[in-house]
XYZ file of C-alpha atoms in Angstrom:
93
model
C 105.272 -111.027 167.530
C 108.125 -111.605 170.237
C 111.138 -110.047 169.227
C 113.293 -112.565 171.151
C 111.784 -115.188 169.487
C 111.719 -113.326 165.645
C 115.708 -112.579 166.280
C 116.403 -116.271 167.390
C 114.517 -117.481 164.073
C 116.340 -114.930 162.002
C 119.795 -115.926 163.432
C 119.016 -119.897 162.719
C 117.542 -119.008 159.028
C 120.858 -117.032 158.589
C 122.688 -120.281 159.764
C 120.909 -122.333 157.442
C 121.922 -120.074 154.553
C 118.294 -118.964 153.776
C 117.976 -115.914 151.711
C 118.033 -112.412 153.209
C 115.239 -111.459 150.750
C 112.819 -114.655 152.014
C 113.729 -113.864 155.669
C 113.042 -110.264 155.311
C 109.786 -110.950 153.369
C 108.706 -113.355 156.144
C 109.203 -110.873 158.988
C 107.202 -108.270 156.738
C 104.348 -110.868 156.272
C 104.382 -111.562 160.012
C 104.157 -107.814 160.931
C 101.750 -107.599 158.274
C 99.357 -110.436 159.191
C 99.503 -109.314 163.085
C 98.689 -105.747 162.092
C 95.757 -106.854 159.785
C 94.271 -109.123 162.802
C 94.643 -106.010 165.198
C 92.616 -104.078 162.669
C 89.936 -106.542 162.560
C 89.170 -105.718 165.926
C 88.428 -101.964 165.097
C 86.613 -100.462 162.282
C 88.603 -99.014 159.557
C 87.667 -96.052 156.844
C 89.842 -95.126 153.836
C 91.254 -92.490 156.160
C 94.012 -94.129 157.964
C 97.149 -92.455 158.954
C 100.361 -94.749 159.040
C 102.673 -93.484 161.619
C 105.523 -94.169 163.704
C 109.144 -95.119 162.549
C 107.761 -98.301 160.777
C 105.635 -95.852 158.159
C 108.937 -95.182 156.683
C 109.133 -98.737 155.697
C 107.969 -98.642 152.024
C 107.592 -102.274 151.671
C 105.367 -102.431 154.375
C 103.355 -99.282 153.708
C 102.634 -100.881 150.247
C 101.696 -104.353 151.656
C 99.398 -102.831 153.967
C 98.156 -100.836 151.357
C 97.440 -103.551 149.234
C 95.953 -105.473 151.878
C 93.445 -102.880 153.121
C 92.562 -101.672 149.518
C 93.352 -98.126 150.079
C 96.122 -95.814 150.249
C 97.581 -95.015 153.659
C 98.300 -91.347 154.751
C 101.837 -91.115 155.638
C 102.683 -87.897 157.480
C 105.840 -85.890 156.723
C 108.088 -87.307 159.825
C 106.062 -90.554 160.777
C 108.536 -91.333 163.572
C 107.630 -87.957 165.009
C 103.733 -88.498 165.341
C 103.848 -89.991 168.982
C 106.341 -87.364 170.353
C 103.837 -84.589 168.904
C 101.141 -86.008 170.437
C 102.833 -86.130 174.004
C 104.090 -82.619 173.458
C 100.406 -81.505 172.956
C 99.195 -83.348 176.019
C 102.293 -82.021 178.006
C 101.480 -78.480 176.858
C 97.924 -78.574 178.288
C 98.934 -79.734 181.510
């Protein structure tokens, strides 16, 4: 999903007085569909960790969990997972 195009599309939909809830749902579904298409390229198991700032979005977490058919594991501070990993790699260097 191109963020520039998405922003332009949202601006256009708001100007057309589309409901914000409908726009938000459309954005969530676009992210969900893109994520599912990427997950099809790799094998998945019920042991998926949903990390990054987006994991703090309960709507997207629930949509993805429902689509996959199992619960997702979300760390306490999911937005920090990448930084923790980078720090661990740096510590080994």
